[in-house]
Amino acid sequence: MSGGSLKAYASTMASVSGSILQLVAITVLSQVYAWLAEKITLWENYRTETEYQNNLTVKRFIFEFFNYYGSCFYIAFVKGNFSGYPGHYTRIFDIRLDSCGPGGCLGELAENLAIIFLGKQILNNIQELLIPVLKSWWSRRKYNSYQGKGDKEGFAISLTTPWEADNDLAAQENLFPEYLEMVIQYGFATMFVVAFPIAPLFALINNVVEIRLDAKKYTELFKRPMPINCMSIGIWYTILDYMASIAIITNAFVIAFTSDFISQILWQYNHDNSLGSYVKGHLSNYTVTTIEGVTDTCSYWDYRNADGTTSLWWWKL
């Protein structure tokens, strides 16, 4: 593929590579935030275990909320809205603010959601499969009275009773990571669903796969859990309730401000259904003079007059 053909996909490649790097950063920061939330909650020294767990849950959720959804909110509501226009770009420390591509921010939001959401699901499933296997193998190797390799170790394990073999499995983990994973997935499937409508389908597929992975993990790789009486899912219900309310507002704002849905409806009402006239009516002109003294006019997607002021159509919108 020639350099000229690659240049046409430069913006898309930059957006995709940025989302992949962000997924790596999110995965690393998630571990840092888990440690930080636990440390802060321990310093607060709550009297009861219920207070400790509730406050730890809230802190972990707030950290993960900004960790996973921060880029989505930035692309949807910030990126491109403060970057300026040709000849008057906004700069901070002599660095020009980022702006969306010709296709608008909705497409970049969908790309970012797809990469982070699907990448997170793939990484979580790999971790849920490999980490319990490694923990179970290490626990059996540690507690096996006969230290051997290959067939010797298998023969030693076969001599033990089933309950002794179960006792050599890895210790059961709490369900906090499982709850947090489902809540984060719920946010991806609801808060920006207008930009990535098939997110609920991928969430369903992931849950079906995870049911089988959890079945193997809890029946073959971990010790039997200690039963604890719980009246409900606790503070997670309140978090899900708030997320549902945030999802309604977020989707309404994406439709109103990020997408072109409102502007298209208003254009059809005031003009016609022609796509050509719609595009032409939403292009602003900027006149530039080159070093050679040649005057040229370029067009960009915005609602501005020739002098840079906002047009009457912008005020209608």
C-alpha positions as a Python dict, from the first residue, in 0.01 Angstrom:
ca = {
    (1, 'M'): (0, 0, 0),
    (2, 'S'): (148, 334, -102),
    (3, 'G'): (208, 628, 131),
    (4, 'G'): (-61, 832, -42),
    (5, 'S'): (-329, 573, 26),
    (6, 'L'): (-219, 541, 390),
    (7, 'K'): (-244, 915, 436),
    (8, 'A'): (-619, 899, 380),
    (9, 'Y'): (-653, 670, 685),
    (10, 'A'): (-409, 862, 905),
    (11, 'S'): (-681, 1010, 1125),
    (12, 'T'): (-852, 673, 1178),
    (13, 'M'): (-524, 496, 1249),
    (14, 'A'): (-428, 762, 1502),
    (15, 'S'): (-766, 733, 1675),
    (16, 'V'): (-753, 352, 1688),
    (17, 'S'): (-392, 337, 1810),
    (18, 'G'): (-472, 600, 2074),
    (19, 'S'): (-766, 393, 2199),
    (20, 'I'): (-549, 80, 2219),
    (21, 'L'): (-282, 262, 2421),
    (22, 'Q'): (-556, 400, 2641),
    (23, 'L'): (-687, 49, 2706),
    (24, 'V'): (-340, -51, 2826),
    (25, 'A'): (-323, 256, 3051),
    (26, 'I'): (-672, 185, 3188),
    (27, 'T'): (-574, -172, 3276),
    (28, 'V'): (-264, -54, 3464),
    (29, 'L'): (-440, 233, 3640),
    (30, 'S'): (-720, 1, 3748),
    (31, 'Q'): (-472, -188, 3968),
    (32, 'V'): (-332, 139, 4105),
    (33, 'Y'): (-681, 269, 4187),
    (34, 'A'): (-770, -58, 4363),
    (35, 'W'): (-467, -24, 4590),
    (36, 'L'): (-532, 347, 4650),
    (37, 'A'): (-901, 298, 4735),
    (38, 'E'): (-818, 23, 4984),
    (39, 'K'): (-548, 235, 5149),
    (40, 'I'): (-775, 539, 5183),
    (41, 'T'): (-1058, 329, 5326),
    (42, 'L'): (-825, 169, 5580),
    (43, 'W'): (-703, 512, 5692),
    (44, 'E'): (-1063, 620, 5753),
    (45, 'N'): (-1093, 334, 6007),
    (46, 'Y'): (-1464, 250, 5994),
    (47, 'R'): (-1622, 79, 6293),
    (48, 'T'): (-1808, -202, 6116),
    (49, 'E'): (-1733, -429, 5823),
    (50, 'T'): (-2046, -310, 5642),
    (51, 'E'): (-1935, 55, 5657),
    (52, 'Y'): (-1590, -45, 5537),
    (53, 'Q'): (-1721, -244, 5241),
    (54, 'N'): (-1972, 23, 5138),
    (55, 'N'): (-1715, 303, 5141),
    (56, 'L'): (-1457, 89, 4964),
    (57, 'T'): (-1713, 6, 4696),
    (58, 'V'): (-1801, 371, 4641),
    (59, 'K'): (-1435, 473, 4612),
    (60, 'R'): (-1349, 191, 4373),
    (61, 'F'): (-1649, 272, 4156),
    (62, 'I'): (-1569, 645, 4139),
    (63, 'F'): (-1209, 571, 4043),
    (64, 'E'): (-1311, 318, 3779),
    (65, 'F'): (-1588, 543, 3650),
    (66, 'F'): (-1342, 816, 3554),
    (67, 'N'): (-1084, 560, 3448),
    (68, 'Y'): (-1309, 382, 3196),
    (69, 'Y'): (-1555, 651, 3092),
    (70, 'G'): (-1338, 964, 3108),
    (71, 'S'): (-1224, 939, 2746),
    (72, 'C'): (-1581, 875, 2628),
    (73, 'F'): (-1710, 1190, 2798),
    (74, 'Y'): (-1416, 1387, 2659),
    (75, 'I'): (-1477, 1278, 2300),
    (76, 'A'): (-1853, 1322, 2326),
    (77, 'F'): (-1875, 1662, 2494),
    (78, 'V'): (-1534, 1834, 2501),
    (79, 'K'): (-1326, 1736, 2200),
    (80, 'G'): (-1370, 1980, 1914),
    (81, 'N'): (-1595, 2221, 2103),
    (82, 'F'): (-1310, 2443, 2225),
    (83, 'S'): (-1051, 2394, 1952),
    (84, 'G'): (-1139, 2715, 1764),
    (85, 'Y'): (-1153, 2760, 1388),
    (86, 'P'): (-904, 2826, 1105),
    (87, 'G'): (-693, 3128, 1184),
    (88, 'H'): (-808, 3137, 1547),
    (89, 'Y'): (-724, 2797, 1692),
    (90, 'T'): (-717, 2766, 2070),
    (91, 'R'): (-374, 2681, 2209),
    (92, 'I'): (-254, 2591, 2557),
    (93, 'F'): (122, 2618, 2610),
    (94, 'D'): (151, 2670, 2235),
    (95, 'I'): (-17, 2331, 2175),
    (96, 'R'): (-329, 2332, 1963),
    (97, 'L'): (-631, 2169, 2122),
    (98, 'D'): (-752, 1847, 1965),
    (99, 'S'): (-1050, 1842, 1731),
    (100, 'C'): (-1261, 1571, 1572),
    (101, 'G'): (-1215, 1448, 1217),
    (102, 'P'): (-1432, 1534, 916),
    (103, 'G'): (-1680, 1263, 1016),
    (104, 'G'): (-1751, 1426, 1350),
    (105, 'C'): (-1701, 1310, 1706),
    (106, 'L'): (-1973, 1044, 1699),
    (107, 'G'): (-1766, 809, 1485),
    (108, 'E'): (-1459, 853, 1705),
    (109, 'L'): (-1675, 791, 2012),
    (110, 'A'): (-1800, 464, 1860),
    (111, 'E'): (-1443, 354, 1779),
    (112, 'N'): (-1323, 437, 2128),
    (113, 'L'): (-1616, 254, 2289),
    (114, 'A'): (-1569, -54, 2072),
    (115, 'I'): (-1196, -86, 2144),
    (116, 'I'): (-1214, -21, 2518),
    (117, 'F'): (-1534, -222, 2577),
    (118, 'L'): (-1440, -526, 2369),
    (119, 'G'): (-1076, -511, 2476),
    (120, 'K'): (-1178, -505, 2840),
    (121, 'Q'): (-1404, -807, 2792),
    (122, 'I'): (-1131, -1007, 2617),
    (123, 'L'): (-869, -922, 2881),
    (124, 'N'): (-1107, -1003, 3167),
    (125, 'N'): (-1198, -1342, 3021),
    (126, 'I'): (-832, -1428, 2968),
    (127, 'Q'): (-754, -1328, 3326),
    (128, 'E'): (-1050, -1523, 3465),
    (129, 'L'): (-928, -1833, 3283),
    (130, 'L'): (-551, -1815, 3335),
    (131, 'I'): (-520, -1665, 3684),
    (132, 'P'): (-734, -1934, 3860),
    (133, 'V'): (-549, -2208, 3670),
    (134, 'L'): (-214, -2068, 3779),
    (135, 'K'): (-333, -2017, 4138),
    (136, 'S'): (-470, -2370, 4157),
    (137, 'W'): (-151, -2516, 4010),
    (138, 'W'): (65, -2322, 4253),
    (139, 'S'): (-152, -2417, 4550),
    (140, 'R'): (-138, -2786, 4461),
    (141, 'R'): (235, -2765, 4406),
    (142, 'K'): (280, -2587, 4739),
    (143, 'Y'): (66, -2813, 4954),
    (144, 'N'): (135, -3143, 4786),
    (145, 'S'): (329, -3364, 5024),
    (146, 'Y'): (514, -3523, 4734),
    (147, 'Q'): (710, -3267, 4538),
    (148, 'G'): (740, -3409, 4190),
    (149, 'K'): (700, -3327, 3827),
    (150, 'G'): (493, -3462, 3543),
    (151, 'D'): (345, -3807, 3614),
    (152, 'K'): (480, -3819, 3972),
    (153, 'E'): (278, -3518, 4078),
    (154, 'G'): (-35, -3649, 3911),
    (155, 'F'): (16, -3985, 4080),
    (156, 'A'): (59, -3817, 4420),
    (157, 'I'): (-262, -3618, 4377),
    (158, 'S'): (-453, -3928, 4271),
    (159, 'L'): (-360, -4098, 4601),
    (160, 'T'): (-540, -3831, 4804),
    (161, 'T'): (-911, -3829, 4883),
    (162, 'P'): (-1139, -3584, 4694),
    (163, 'W'): (-1177, -3357, 4996),
    (164, 'E'): (-801, -3350, 5047),
    (165, 'A'): (-753, -3263, 4681),
    (166, 'D'): (-1012, -2986, 4713),
    (167, 'N'): (-827, -2850, 5015),
    (168, 'D'): (-516, -2810, 4800),
    (169, 'L'): (-699, -2580, 4558),
    (170, 'A'): (-657, -2202, 4562),
    (171, 'A'): (-850, -2003, 4819),
    (172, 'Q'): (-1184, -1858, 4712),
    (173, 'E'): (-1188, -1493, 4614),
    (174, 'N'): (-1457, -1243, 4716),
    (175, 'L'): (-1718, -1136, 4464),
    (176, 'F'): (-1620, -769, 4460),
    (177, 'P'): (-1435, -789, 4121),
    (178, 'E'): (-1734, -970, 3970),
    (179, 'Y'): (-1978, -701, 4083),
    (180, 'L'): (-1747, -423, 3964),
    (181, 'E'): (-1702, -588, 3624),
    (182, 'M'): (-2079, -618, 3573),
    (183, 'V'): (-2140, -258, 3678),
    (184, 'I'): (-1872, -124, 3442),
    (185, 'Q'): (-2016, -337, 3162),
    (186, 'Y'): (-2362, -203, 3240),
    (187, 'G'): (-2228, 150, 3199),
    (188, 'F'): (-2076, 74, 2859),
    (189, 'A'): (-2399, -90, 2743),
    (190, 'T'): (-2625, 197, 2849),
    (191, 'M'): (-2452, 535, 2882),
    (192, 'F'): (-2332, 565, 2521),
    (193, 'V'): (-2555, 313, 2350),
    (194, 'V'): (-2666, 566, 2085),
    (195, 'A'): (-2306, 583, 1961),
    (196, 'F'): (-2244, 205, 1981),
    (197, 'P'): (-2585, 35, 1953),
    (198, 'I'): (-2452, -323, 1946),
    (199, 'A'): (-2284, -284, 2286),
    (200, 'P'): (-2570, -471, 2464),
    (201, 'L'): (-2527, -762, 2220),
    (202, 'F'): (-2157, -791, 2301),
    (203, 'A'): (-2242, -765, 2671),
    (204, 'L'): (-2484, -1059, 2634),
    (205, 'I'): (-2225, -1269, 2449),
    (206, 'N'): (-1965, -1187, 2713),
    (207, 'N'): (-2201, -1289, 2994),
    (208, 'V'): (-2276, -1623, 2829),
    (209, 'V'): (-1904, -1696, 2793),
    (210, 'E'): (-1831, -1576, 3145),
    (211, 'I'): (-2097, -1803, 3294),
    (212, 'R'): (-1907, -2105, 3163),
    (213, 'L'): (-1571, -1967, 3275),
    (214, 'D'): (-1706, -1897, 3623),
    (215, 'A'): (-1858, -2244, 3639),
    (216, 'K'): (-1520, -2402, 3575),
    (217, 'K'): (-1346, -2161, 3811),
    (218, 'Y'): (-1578, -2213, 4108),
    (219, 'T'): (-1628, -2589, 4068),
    (220, 'E'): (-1280, -2708, 3967),
    (221, 'L'): (-1015, -2447, 4043),
    (222, 'F'): (-1116, -2284, 4373),
    (223, 'K'): (-1209, -2413, 4715),
    (224, 'R'): (-1573, -2412, 4810),
    (225, 'P'): (-1674, -2065, 4931),
    (226, 'M'): (-1780, -1997, 5286),
    (227, 'P'): (-2154, -1912, 5287),
    (228, 'I'): (-2242, -1564, 5410),
    (229, 'N'): (-2597, -1443, 5463),
    (230, 'C'): (-2679, -1129, 5261),
    (231, 'M'): (-3013, -953, 5234),
    (232, 'S'): (-2938, -791, 4895),
    (233, 'I'): (-2655, -675, 4672),
    (234, 'G'): (-2610, -379, 4906),
    (235, 'I'): (-2480, -48, 4781),
    (236, 'W'): (-2439, -187, 4430),
    (237, 'Y'): (-2813, -141, 4378),
    (238, 'T'): (-2782, 232, 4455),
    (239, 'I'): (-2487, 261, 4214),
    (240, 'L'): (-2683, 90, 3935),
    (241, 'D'): (-2979, 319, 4003),
    (242, 'Y'): (-2761, 629, 3966),
    (243, 'M'): (-2597, 490, 3653),
    (244, 'A'): (-2938, 438, 3492),
    (245, 'S'): (-3022, 803, 3554),
    (246, 'I'): (-2683, 915, 3419),
    (247, 'A'): (-2735, 697, 3110),
    (248, 'I'): (-3062, 875, 3025),
    (249, 'I'): (-2898, 1218, 3046),
    (250, 'T'): (-2583, 1108, 2863),
    (251, 'N'): (-2768, 957, 2568),
    (252, 'A'): (-2990, 1264, 2538),
    (253, 'F'): (-2685, 1489, 2534),
    (254, 'V'): (-2508, 1272, 2276),
    (255, 'I'): (-2810, 1293, 2046),
    (256, 'A'): (-2846, 1668, 2099),
    (257, 'F'): (-2485, 1787, 2093),
    (258, 'T'): (-2254, 1515, 1958),
    (259, 'S'): (-2456, 1376, 1668),
    (260, 'D'): (-2607, 1567, 1375),
    (261, 'F'): (-2956, 1432, 1438),
    (262, 'I'): (-3106, 1762, 1559),
    (263, 'S'): (-2939, 1968, 1286),
    (264, 'Q'): (-3061, 1726, 1016),
    (265, 'I'): (-3419, 1737, 1144),
    (266, 'L'): (-3412, 2116, 1163),
    (267, 'W'): (-3262, 2142, 813),
    (268, 'Q'): (-3533, 1916, 670),
    (269, 'Y'): (-3798, 2127, 840),
    (270, 'N'): (-3661, 2459, 711),
    (271, 'H'): (-3519, 2351, 373),
    (272, 'D'): (-3530, 2009, 206),
    (273, 'N'): (-3417, 1647, 242),
    (274, 'S'): (-3121, 1680, 5),
    (275, 'L'): (-2792, 1564, 156),
    (276, 'G'): (-2596, 1789, -77),
    (277, 'S'): (-2775, 2104, 34),
    (278, 'Y'): (-2742, 1997, 400),
    (279, 'V'): (-2364, 1955, 372),
    (280, 'K'): (-2325, 2278, 176),
    (281, 'G'): (-2533, 2468, 428),
    (282, 'H'): (-2316, 2352, 718),
    (283, 'L'): (-1981, 2442, 565),
    (284, 'S'): (-1813, 2768, 659),
    (285, 'N'): (-1554, 2939, 439),
    (286, 'Y'): (-1213, 3071, 537),
    (287, 'T'): (-1002, 3284, 305),
    (288, 'V'): (-627, 3245, 331),
    (289, 'T'): (-346, 3425, 150),
    (290, 'T'): (-32, 3226, 73),
    (291, 'I'): (326, 3354, 85),
    (292, 'E'): (317, 3403, -290),
    (293, 'G'): (19, 3633, -248),
    (294, 'V'): (-232, 3384, -388),
    (295, 'T'): (-574, 3399, -224),
    (296, 'D'): (-751, 3071, -165),
    (297, 'T'): (-1073, 2970, 10),
    (298, 'C'): (-1116, 2653, 213),
    (299, 'S'): (-1428, 2509, 372),
    (300, 'Y'): (-1465, 2355, 718),
    (301, 'W'): (-1757, 2211, 915),
    (302, 'D'): (-1887, 2485, 1141),
    (303, 'Y'): (-2158, 2748, 1174),
    (304, 'R'): (-1966, 3071, 1115),
    (305, 'N'): (-1984, 3376, 894),
    (306, 'A'): (-1695, 3501, 682),
    (307, 'D'): (-1567, 3718, 968),
    (308, 'G'): (-1563, 3423, 1211),
    (309, 'T'): (-1872, 3512, 1411),
    (310, 'T'): (-2136, 3247, 1474),
    (311, 'S'): (-2405, 3234, 1210),
    (312, 'L'): (-2780, 3271, 1255),
    (313, 'W'): (-2821, 2896, 1193),
    (314, 'W'): (-2606, 2821, 1498),
    (315, 'W'): (-2840, 3026, 1714),
    (316, 'K'): (-3139, 2839, 1575),
    (317, 'L'): (-2978, 2512, 1671),
}
